[in-house]
Coordinates of C-alpha atoms and ligand atoms in Angstrom, one line a residue:
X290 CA -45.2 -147.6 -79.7
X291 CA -47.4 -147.7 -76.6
X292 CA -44.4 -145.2 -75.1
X293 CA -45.3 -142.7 -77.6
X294 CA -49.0 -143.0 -76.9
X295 CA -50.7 -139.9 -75.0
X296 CA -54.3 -140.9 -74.2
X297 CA -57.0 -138.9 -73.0
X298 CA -59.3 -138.5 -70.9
X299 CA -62.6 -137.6 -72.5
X300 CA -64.1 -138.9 -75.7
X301 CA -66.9 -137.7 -77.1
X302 CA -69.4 -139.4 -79.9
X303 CA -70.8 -137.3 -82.2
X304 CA -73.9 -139.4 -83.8
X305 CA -74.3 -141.4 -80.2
X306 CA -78.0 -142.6 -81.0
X307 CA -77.4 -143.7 -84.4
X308 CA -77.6 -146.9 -86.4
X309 CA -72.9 -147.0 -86.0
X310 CA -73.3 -146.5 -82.5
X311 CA -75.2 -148.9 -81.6
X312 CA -73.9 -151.4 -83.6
X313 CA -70.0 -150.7 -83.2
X314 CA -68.8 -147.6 -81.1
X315 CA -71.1 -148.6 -78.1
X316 CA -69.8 -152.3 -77.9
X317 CA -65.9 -151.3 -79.3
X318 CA -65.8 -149.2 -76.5
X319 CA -67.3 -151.7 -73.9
X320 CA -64.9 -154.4 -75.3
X321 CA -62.1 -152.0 -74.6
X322 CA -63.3 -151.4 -71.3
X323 CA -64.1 -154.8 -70.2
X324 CA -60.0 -155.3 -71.0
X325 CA -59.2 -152.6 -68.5
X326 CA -57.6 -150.6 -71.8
X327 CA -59.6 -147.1 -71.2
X328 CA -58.0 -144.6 -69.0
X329 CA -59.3 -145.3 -65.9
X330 CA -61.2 -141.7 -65.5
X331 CA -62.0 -141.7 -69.0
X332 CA -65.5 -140.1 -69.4
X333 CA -67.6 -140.9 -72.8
X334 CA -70.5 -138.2 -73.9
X335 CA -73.2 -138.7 -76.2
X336 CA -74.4 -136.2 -78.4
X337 CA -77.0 -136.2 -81.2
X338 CA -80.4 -134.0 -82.0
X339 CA -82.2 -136.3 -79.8
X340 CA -83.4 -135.1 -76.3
X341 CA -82.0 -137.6 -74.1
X342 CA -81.2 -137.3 -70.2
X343 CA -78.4 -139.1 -69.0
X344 CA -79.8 -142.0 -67.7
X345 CA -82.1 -142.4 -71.1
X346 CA -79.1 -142.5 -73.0
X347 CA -77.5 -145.2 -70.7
X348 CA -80.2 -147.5 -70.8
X349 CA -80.2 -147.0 -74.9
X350 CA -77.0 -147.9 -74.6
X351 CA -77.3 -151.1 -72.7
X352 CA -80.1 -151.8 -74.9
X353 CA -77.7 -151.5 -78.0
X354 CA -75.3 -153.5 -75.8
X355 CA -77.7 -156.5 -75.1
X356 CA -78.6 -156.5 -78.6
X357 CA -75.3 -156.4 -80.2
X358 CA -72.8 -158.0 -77.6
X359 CA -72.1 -161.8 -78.2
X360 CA -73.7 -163.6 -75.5
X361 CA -70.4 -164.9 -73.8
X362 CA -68.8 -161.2 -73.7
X363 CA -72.2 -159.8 -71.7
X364 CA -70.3 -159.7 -68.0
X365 CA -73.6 -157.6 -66.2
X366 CA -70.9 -156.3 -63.7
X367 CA -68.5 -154.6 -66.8
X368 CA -71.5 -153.4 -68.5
X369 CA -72.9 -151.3 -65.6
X370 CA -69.8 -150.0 -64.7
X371 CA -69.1 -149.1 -68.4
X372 CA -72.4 -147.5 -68.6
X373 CA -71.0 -145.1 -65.7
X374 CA -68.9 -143.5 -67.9
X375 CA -72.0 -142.2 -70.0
X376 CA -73.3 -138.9 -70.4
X377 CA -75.5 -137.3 -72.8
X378 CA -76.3 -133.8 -74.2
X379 CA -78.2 -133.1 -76.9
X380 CA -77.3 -131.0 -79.8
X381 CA -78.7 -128.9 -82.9
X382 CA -75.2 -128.3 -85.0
X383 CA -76.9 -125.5 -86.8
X384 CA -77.2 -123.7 -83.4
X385 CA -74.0 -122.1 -82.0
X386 CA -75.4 -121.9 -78.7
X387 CA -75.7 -125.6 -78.0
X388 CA -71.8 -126.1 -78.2
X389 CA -71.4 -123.8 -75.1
X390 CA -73.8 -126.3 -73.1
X391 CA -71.7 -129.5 -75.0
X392 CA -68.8 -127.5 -73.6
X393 CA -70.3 -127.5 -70.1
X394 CA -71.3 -130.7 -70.2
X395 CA -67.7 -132.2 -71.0
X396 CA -66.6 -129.4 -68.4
X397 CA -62.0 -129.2 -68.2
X398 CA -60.9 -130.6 -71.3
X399 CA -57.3 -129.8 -70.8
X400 CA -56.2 -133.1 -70.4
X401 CA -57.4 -133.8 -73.6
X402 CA -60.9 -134.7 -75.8
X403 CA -61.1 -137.0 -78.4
X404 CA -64.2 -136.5 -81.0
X405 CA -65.5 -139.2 -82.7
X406 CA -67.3 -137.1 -85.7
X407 CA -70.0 -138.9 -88.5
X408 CA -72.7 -136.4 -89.4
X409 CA -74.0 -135.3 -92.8
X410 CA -71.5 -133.8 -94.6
X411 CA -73.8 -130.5 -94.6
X412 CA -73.5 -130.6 -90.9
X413 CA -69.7 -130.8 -91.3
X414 CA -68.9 -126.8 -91.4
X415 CA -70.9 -125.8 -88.6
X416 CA -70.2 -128.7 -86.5
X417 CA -66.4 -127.5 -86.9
X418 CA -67.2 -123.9 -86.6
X419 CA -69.6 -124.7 -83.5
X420 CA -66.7 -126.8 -81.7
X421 CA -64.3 -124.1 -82.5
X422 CA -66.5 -121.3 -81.6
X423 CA -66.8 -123.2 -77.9
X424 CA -63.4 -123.5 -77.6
X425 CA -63.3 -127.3 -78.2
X426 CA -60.5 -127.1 -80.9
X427 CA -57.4 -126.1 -78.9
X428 CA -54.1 -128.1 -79.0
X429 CA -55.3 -131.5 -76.8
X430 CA -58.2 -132.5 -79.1
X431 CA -58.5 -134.6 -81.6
X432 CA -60.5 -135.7 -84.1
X433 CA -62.4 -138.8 -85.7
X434 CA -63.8 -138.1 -89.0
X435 CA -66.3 -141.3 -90.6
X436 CA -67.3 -141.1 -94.0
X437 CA -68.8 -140.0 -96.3
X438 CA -66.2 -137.0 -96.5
X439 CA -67.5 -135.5 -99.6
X440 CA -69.0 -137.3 -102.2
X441 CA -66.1 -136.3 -105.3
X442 CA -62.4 -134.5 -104.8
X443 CA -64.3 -130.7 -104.9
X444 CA -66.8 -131.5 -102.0
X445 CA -63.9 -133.6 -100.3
X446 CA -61.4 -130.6 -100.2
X447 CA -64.4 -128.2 -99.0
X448 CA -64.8 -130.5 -96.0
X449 CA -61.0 -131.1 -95.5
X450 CA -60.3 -127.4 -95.6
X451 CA -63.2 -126.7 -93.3
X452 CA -61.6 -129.0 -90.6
X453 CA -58.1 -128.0 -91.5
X454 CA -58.7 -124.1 -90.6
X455 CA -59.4 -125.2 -87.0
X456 CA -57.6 -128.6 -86.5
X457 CA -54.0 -129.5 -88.5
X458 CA -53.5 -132.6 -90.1
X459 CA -51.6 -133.9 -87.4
X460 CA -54.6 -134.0 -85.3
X461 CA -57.0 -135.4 -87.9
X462 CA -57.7 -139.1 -87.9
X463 CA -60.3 -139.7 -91.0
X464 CA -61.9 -143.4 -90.5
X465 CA -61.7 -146.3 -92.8
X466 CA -62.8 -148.9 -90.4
X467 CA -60.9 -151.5 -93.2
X468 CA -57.9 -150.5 -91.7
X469 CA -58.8 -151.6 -88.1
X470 CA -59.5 -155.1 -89.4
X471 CA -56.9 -157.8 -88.3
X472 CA -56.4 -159.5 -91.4
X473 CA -56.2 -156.2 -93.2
X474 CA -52.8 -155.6 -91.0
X475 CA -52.2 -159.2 -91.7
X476 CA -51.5 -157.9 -95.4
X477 CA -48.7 -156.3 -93.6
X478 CA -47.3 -158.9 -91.7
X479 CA -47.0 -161.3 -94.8
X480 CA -45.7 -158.9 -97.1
X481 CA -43.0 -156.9 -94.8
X482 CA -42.2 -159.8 -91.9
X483 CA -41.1 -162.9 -94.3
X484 CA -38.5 -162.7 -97.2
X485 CA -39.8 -165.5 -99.9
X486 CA -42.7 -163.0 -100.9
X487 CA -40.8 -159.6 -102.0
X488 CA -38.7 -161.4 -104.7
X489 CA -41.7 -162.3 -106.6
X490 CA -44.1 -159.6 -105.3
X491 CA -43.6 -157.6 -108.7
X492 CA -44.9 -157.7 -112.3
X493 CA -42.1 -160.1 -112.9
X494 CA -43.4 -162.5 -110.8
X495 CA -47.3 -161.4 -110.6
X496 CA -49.6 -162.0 -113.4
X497 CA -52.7 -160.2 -111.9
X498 CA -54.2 -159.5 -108.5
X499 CA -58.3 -159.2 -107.7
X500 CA -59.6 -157.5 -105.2
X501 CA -63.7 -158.8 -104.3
X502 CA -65.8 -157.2 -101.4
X503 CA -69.2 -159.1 -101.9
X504 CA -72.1 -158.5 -99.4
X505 CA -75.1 -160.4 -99.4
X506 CA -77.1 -157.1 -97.5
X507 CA -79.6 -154.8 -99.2
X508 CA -79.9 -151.1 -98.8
X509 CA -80.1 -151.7 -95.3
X510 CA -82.5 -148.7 -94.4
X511 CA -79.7 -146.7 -95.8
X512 CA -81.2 -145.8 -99.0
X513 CA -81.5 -141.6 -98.2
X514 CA -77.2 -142.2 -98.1
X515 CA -76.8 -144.9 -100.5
X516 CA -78.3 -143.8 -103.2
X517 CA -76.8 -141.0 -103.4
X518 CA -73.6 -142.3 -103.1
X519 CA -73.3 -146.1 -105.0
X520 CA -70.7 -148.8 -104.8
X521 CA -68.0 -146.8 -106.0
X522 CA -68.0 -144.2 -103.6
X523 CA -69.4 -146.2 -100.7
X524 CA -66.7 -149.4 -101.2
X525 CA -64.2 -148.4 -104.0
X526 CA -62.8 -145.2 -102.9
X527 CA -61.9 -145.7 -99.6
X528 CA -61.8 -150.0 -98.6
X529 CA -60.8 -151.3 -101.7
X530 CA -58.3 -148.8 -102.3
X531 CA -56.2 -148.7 -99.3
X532 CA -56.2 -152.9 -100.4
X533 CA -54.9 -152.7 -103.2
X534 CA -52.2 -149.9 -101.8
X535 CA -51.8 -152.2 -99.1
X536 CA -51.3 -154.9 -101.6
X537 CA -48.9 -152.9 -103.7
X538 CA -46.8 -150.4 -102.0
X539 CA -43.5 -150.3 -101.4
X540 CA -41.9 -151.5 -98.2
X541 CA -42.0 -148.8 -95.9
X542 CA -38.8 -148.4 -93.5
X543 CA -40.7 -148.4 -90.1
X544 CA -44.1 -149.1 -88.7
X545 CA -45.3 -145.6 -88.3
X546 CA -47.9 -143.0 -89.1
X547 CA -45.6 -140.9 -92.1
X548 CA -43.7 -144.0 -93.1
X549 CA -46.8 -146.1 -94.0
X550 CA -49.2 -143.6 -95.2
X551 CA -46.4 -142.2 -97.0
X552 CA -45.8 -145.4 -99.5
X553 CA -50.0 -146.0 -99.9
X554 CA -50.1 -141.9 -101.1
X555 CA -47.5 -142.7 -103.3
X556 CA -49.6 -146.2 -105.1
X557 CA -52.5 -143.6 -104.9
X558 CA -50.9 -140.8 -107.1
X559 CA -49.5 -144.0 -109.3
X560 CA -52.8 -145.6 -110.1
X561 CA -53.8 -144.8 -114.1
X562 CA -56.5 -141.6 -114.3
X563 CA -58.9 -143.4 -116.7
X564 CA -60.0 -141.3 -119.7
X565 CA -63.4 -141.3 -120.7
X566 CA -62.5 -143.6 -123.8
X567 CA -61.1 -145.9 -121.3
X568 CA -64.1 -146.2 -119.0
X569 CA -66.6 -148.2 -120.6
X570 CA -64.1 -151.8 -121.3
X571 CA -62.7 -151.1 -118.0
X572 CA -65.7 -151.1 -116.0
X573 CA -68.8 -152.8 -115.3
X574 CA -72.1 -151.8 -113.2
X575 CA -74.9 -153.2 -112.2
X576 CA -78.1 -152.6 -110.1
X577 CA -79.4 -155.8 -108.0
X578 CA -83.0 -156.8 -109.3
X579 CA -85.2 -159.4 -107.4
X580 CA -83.9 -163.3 -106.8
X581 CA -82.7 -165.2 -103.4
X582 CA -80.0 -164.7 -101.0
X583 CA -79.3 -167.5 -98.7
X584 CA -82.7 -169.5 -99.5
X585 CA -84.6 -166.3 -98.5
X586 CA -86.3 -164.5 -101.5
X587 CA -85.6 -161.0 -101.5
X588 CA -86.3 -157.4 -103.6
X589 CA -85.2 -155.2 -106.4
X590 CA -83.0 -153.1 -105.4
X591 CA -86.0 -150.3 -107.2
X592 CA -88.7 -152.2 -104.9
X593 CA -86.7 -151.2 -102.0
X594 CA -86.0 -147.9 -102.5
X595 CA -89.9 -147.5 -104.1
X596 CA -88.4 -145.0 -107.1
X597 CA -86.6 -144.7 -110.3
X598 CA -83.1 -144.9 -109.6
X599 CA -79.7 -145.2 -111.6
X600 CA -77.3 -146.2 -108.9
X601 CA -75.2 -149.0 -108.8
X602 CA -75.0 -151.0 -106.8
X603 CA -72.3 -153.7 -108.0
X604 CA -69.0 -152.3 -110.0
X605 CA -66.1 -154.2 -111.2
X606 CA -63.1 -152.2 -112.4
X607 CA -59.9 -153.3 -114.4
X608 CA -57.5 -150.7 -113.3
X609 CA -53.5 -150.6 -113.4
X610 CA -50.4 -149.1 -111.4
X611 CA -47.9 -147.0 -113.4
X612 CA -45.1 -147.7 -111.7
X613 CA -42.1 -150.0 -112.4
X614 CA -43.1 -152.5 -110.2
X615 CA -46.2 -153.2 -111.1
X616 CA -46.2 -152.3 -115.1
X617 CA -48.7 -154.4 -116.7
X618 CA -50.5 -156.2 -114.0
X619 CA -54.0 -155.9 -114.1
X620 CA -55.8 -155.0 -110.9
X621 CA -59.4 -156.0 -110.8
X622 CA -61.7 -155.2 -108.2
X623 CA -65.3 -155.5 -107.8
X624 CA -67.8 -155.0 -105.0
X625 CA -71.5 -155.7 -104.7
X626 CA -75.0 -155.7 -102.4
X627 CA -77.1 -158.7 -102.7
X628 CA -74.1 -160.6 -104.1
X629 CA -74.2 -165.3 -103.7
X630 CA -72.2 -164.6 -100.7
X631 CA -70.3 -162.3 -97.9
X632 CA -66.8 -162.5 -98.8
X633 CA -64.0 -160.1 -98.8
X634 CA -60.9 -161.8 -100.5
X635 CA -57.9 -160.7 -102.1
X636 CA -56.2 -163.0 -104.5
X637 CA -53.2 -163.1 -106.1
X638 CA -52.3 -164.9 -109.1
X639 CA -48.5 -165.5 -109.6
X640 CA -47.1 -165.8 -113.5
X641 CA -47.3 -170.0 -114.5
X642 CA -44.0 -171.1 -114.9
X643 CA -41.5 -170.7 -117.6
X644 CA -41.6 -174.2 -118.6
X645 CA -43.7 -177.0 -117.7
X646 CA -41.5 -180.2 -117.7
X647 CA -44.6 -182.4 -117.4
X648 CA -46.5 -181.6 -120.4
X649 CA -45.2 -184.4 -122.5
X650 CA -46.2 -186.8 -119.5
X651 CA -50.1 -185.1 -119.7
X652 CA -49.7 -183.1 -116.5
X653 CA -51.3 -180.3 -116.1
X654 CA -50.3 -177.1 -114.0
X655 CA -52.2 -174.0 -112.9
X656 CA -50.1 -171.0 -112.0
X657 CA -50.0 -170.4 -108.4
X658 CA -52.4 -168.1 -106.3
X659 CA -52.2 -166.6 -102.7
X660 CA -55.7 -165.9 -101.5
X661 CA -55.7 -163.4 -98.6
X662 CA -59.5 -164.1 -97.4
X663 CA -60.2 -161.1 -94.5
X664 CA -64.4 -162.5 -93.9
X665 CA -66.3 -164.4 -92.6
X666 CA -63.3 -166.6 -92.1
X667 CA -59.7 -165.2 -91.9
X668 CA -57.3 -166.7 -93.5
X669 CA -53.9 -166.9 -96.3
X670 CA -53.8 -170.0 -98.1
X671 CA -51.0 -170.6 -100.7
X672 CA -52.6 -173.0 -103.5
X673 CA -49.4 -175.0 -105.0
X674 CA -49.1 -178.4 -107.5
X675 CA -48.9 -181.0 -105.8
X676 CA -48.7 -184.7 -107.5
X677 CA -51.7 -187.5 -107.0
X678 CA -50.7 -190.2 -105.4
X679 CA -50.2 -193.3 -107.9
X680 CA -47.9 -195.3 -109.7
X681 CA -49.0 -192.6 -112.9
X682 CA -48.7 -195.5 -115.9
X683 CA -51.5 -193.4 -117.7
X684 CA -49.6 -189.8 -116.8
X685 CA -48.4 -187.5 -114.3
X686 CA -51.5 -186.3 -112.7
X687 CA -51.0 -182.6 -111.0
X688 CA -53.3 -181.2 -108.8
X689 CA -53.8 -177.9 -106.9
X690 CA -53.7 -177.8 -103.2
X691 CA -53.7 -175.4 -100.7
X692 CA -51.3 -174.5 -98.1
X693 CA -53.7 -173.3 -95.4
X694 CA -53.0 -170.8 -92.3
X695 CA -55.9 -170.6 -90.7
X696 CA -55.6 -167.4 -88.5
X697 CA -59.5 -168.7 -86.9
X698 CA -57.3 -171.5 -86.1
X699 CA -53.8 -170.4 -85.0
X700 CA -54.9 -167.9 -82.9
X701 CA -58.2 -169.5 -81.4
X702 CA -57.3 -168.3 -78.0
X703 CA -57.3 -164.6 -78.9
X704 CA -61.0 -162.6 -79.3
X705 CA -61.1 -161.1 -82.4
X706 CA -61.9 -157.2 -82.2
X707 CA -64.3 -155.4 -84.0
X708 CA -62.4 -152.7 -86.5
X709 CA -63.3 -150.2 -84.1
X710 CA -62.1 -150.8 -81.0
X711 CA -58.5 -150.7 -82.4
X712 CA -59.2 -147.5 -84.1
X713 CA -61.1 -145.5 -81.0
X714 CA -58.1 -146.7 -78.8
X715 CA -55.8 -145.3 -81.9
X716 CA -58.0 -142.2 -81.8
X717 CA -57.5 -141.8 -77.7
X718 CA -53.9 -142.8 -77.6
X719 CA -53.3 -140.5 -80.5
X720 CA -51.5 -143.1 -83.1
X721 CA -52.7 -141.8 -86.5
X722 CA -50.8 -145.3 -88.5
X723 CA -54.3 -146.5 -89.4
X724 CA -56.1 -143.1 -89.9
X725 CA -56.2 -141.8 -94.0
X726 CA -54.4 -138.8 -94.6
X727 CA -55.6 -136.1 -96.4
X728 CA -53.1 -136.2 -99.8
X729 CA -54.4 -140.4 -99.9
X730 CA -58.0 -139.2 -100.0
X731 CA -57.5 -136.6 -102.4
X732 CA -55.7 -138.7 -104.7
X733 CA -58.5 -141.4 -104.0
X734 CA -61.4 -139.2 -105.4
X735 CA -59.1 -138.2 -108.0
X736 CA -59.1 -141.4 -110.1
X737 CA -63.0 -142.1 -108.5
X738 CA -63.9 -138.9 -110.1
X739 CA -62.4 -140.1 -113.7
X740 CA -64.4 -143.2 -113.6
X741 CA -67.8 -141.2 -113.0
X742 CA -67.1 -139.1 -115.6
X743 CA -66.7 -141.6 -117.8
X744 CA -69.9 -143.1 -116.9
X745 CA -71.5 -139.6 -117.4
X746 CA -69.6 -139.1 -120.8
X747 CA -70.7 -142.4 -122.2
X748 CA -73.9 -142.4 -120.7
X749 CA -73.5 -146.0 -118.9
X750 CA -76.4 -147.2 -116.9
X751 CA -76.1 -150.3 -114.5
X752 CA -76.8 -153.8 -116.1
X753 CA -79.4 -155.6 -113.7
X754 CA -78.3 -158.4 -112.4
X755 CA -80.3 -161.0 -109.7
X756 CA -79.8 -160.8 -106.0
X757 CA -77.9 -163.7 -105.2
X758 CA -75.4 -164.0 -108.3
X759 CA -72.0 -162.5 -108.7
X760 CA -73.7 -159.7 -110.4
X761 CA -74.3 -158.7 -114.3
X762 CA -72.5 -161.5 -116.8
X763 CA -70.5 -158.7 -118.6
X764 CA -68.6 -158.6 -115.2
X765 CA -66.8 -161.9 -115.8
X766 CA -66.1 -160.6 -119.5
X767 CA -64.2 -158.0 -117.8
X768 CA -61.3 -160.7 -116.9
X769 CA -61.9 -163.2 -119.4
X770 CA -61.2 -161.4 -122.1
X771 CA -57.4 -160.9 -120.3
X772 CA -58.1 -165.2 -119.9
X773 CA -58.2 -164.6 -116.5
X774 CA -61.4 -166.1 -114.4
X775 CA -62.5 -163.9 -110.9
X776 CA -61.9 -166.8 -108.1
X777 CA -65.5 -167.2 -106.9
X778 CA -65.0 -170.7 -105.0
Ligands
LIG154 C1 -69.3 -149.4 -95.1 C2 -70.3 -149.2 -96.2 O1 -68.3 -148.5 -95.2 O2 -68.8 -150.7 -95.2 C3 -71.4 -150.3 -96.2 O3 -70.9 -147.9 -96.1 C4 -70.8 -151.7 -96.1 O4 -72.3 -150.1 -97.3 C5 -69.8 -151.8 -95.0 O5 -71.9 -152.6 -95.9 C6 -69.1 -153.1 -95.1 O6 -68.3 -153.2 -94.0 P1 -67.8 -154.7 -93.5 O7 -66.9 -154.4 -92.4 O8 -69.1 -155.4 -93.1 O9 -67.2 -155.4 -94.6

């Protein structure tokens, strides 16, 4: 509630010359700005290894700003009074000393400091230590933490208690930018702000839900991160799952931090630890290989990276909920790089009905489906039967339709914000709703951890699959064998 809010006054951006900054801190923070929605004295400082005055860092960031702004949202007015609010230092985190001259730099932080953190996760410990150490830990700072946070549970919980001995969990607010998107909270709205869903939203009334993240990108001039890390960890572990807890958790009684994050922990210690046995028909990977993406002709996922590699880079996983409400409903998710098309989607396929009373009269039904597309487009569509127009002397003919609500549409007037701007305004005003707590992540890696093993234990490779496709064949197995086809149109 904005009466509960507390912002601060200083931020400051770990990670401010990089690849995220440029491309979504720099320009959140300028759209928040430009909306008068930043505490009025609210100072930002950059820090990173590079050795940048403060005026070189401004002008990099209204470079990033020219290049990543949309052309109506450049006002040259906002932009150089935004850049006003820049300062740089640079900063070695393996050197204690350089937190006393970031210290200096920020000057009184007694009003309050928020830290944006994304750094290697060997960088994690002493960055802590060194902020500690320079007495930018105490009671009115907080702290941002992007991924990767560990790269299984052990390495998660080493970085978790690192930050934990200087900063509790209360002011922690670990990043999944999948909550900042609108349509994500959308899920929300839907589920919790109309009745006619809930009745059915169970494994009574829900045959199976699938949960798709394709990207039509590359490695991205990531590979030193990516391949280290695959599609599981880098899209699985974190966005798909707080979908499908968004998906399937119970109602929580208020909109607020413990309520919420308290029901998704709950789906996460509910989804079913796969054995090793289990691995193998319940997963499928796959590594891009050479083929076309939009018309454009592009590499191997191995030509890119210019090694051997065993990464994948496409996974689809049939995976279940052992709870009462959803016993016996399949999940499937999948994610991929290089994929026919950008889409994220959630669709969800209600049971047929009981009966069909036009069977006899050749009609034909499909069970219902609710497709929750969050991009490029945003919008819920309900797809129901519907009868063709026609005087039906040769039979009743049925056909699917959709029920569209465009939220493009509806709510053309209103810009659509980039993930981060709601969750750096979250992070200054100190609402944690749409921040991960640390019992979800644990619980995350848990049943990630299970799946790798399985991998390891079976010695499963990725198939190959071309760029461009919806990645290897034994993917659509996955669901067909259950007779249930991934939506793809
Ligand atoms: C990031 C992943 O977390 O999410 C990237 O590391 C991926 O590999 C990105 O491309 C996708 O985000 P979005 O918002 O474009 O769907």
């Amino acid at each position: 509630m904005p009466g509960t809010r507390q912002p601060l006054d200083k931020l400051l951006l770990f990670g401010a010359t990089g690849d995220l900054s440029q491309r979504m801190l720099l320009p959140s923070l300028y759209g928040l700005d430009e909306d008068g929605l930043l505490p009025d004295d609210m100072t930002i400082t950059g820090t990173a290894r590079t050795v940048f005055e403060d005026d070189a860092f401004r002008k990099f960031a209204r470079e990033a700003l020219e290049k990543y702004l949309p052309e109506e949202r450049k006002d040259k007015a906002k932009i150089t009074a935004f850049l006003k609010r820049l300062n740089y230092q640079a900063l070695d985190a393996t050197k204690a000393d350089h937190f006393k001259d970031l210290s200096d730099e920020l000057g009184d932080t007694s009003k309050g400091l928020a830290i944006f953190l994304s750094t290697a996760p060997s960088l994690f410990e002493p960055t802590i230590k060194g902020l500690d150490g320079a007495g930018l830990a105490h009671g009115n700072v907080r702290i941002g933490l992007e991924k990767p946070l560990g790269s299984d549970l052990a390495s998660s919980r080493e970085i978790n208690d690192a930050v934990a001995r200087v900063f509790p969990e209360d002011r922690i607010f670990r990043i999944d930018h999948y909550l900042g998107k609108e349509t994500v909270q959308n899920i929300l709205a839907l589920r919790f702000g109309n009745s006619f869903f809930e009745p059915v939203w169970n494994a009574q009334g829900i045959d199976n839900v699938q949960i798709t993240i394709a990207e039509t990108v590359g490695l991205e001039d990531r590979a030193g991160y990516y391949d280290g890390a695959g599609a599981l960890r880098d899209m699985v572990t974190n966005h798909i799952l707080q979908l499908v807890a968004l998906v399937a958790m119970e109602p929580p009684a208020r909109y607020d931090k413990d309520s919420i994050r308290d029901e998704k922990a709950k789906v996460f210690r509910s989804l079913h630890i796969m054995t090793p046995e289990e691995v193998p028909h319940n997963t499928v990977t796959g590594q891009y290989g050479p083929g076309a993406v939009g018309g454009e002709i592009v590499k191997g996922y191995l030509d890119e990276l210019g090694k051997p590699s065993t990464t994948e880079t496409f996974v689809a996983i049939k995976t279940r909920i052992d709870n009462w409400r959803w016993q016996g409903v399949p999940f499937y998710l999948r994610t991929g790089k290089r994929m026919a098309v950008r889409r994220s989607e959630i669709a969800i396929q209600f049971k047929p009905v009981p009966h069909s009373m036009f069977a006899g009269r050749g009609g034909l039904l499909q069970p219902n489906k609710l497709i929750i597309r969050l991009q490029p487009e945003e919008y819920i569509q309900m797809l129901v039967m519907a009868k063709e127009p026609g005087l039906d002397r040769d039979g009743i003919h049925l056909r699917e339709v959709p029920l569209n609500l465009s939220l493009d549409a509806e709510f053309a007037g209103s810009r659509r914000r980039i993930a981060y701007e709601r969750l750096l305004l979250d992070l200054i005003e100190g609402d944690q709703t749409l921040f991960v707590r640390r019992d979800e992540v644990e619980a995350q890696w848990t049943w990630t951890d299970a799946i790798r093993a399985g991998w390891v234990a079976n010695d499963m490779k990725p198939k190959s699959y071309a760029s461009g496709s919806w990645g290897p064949s034994t993917s659509i197995a996955l669901t067909e064998r259950d007779g249930v086809t991934w939506q793809d149109d």
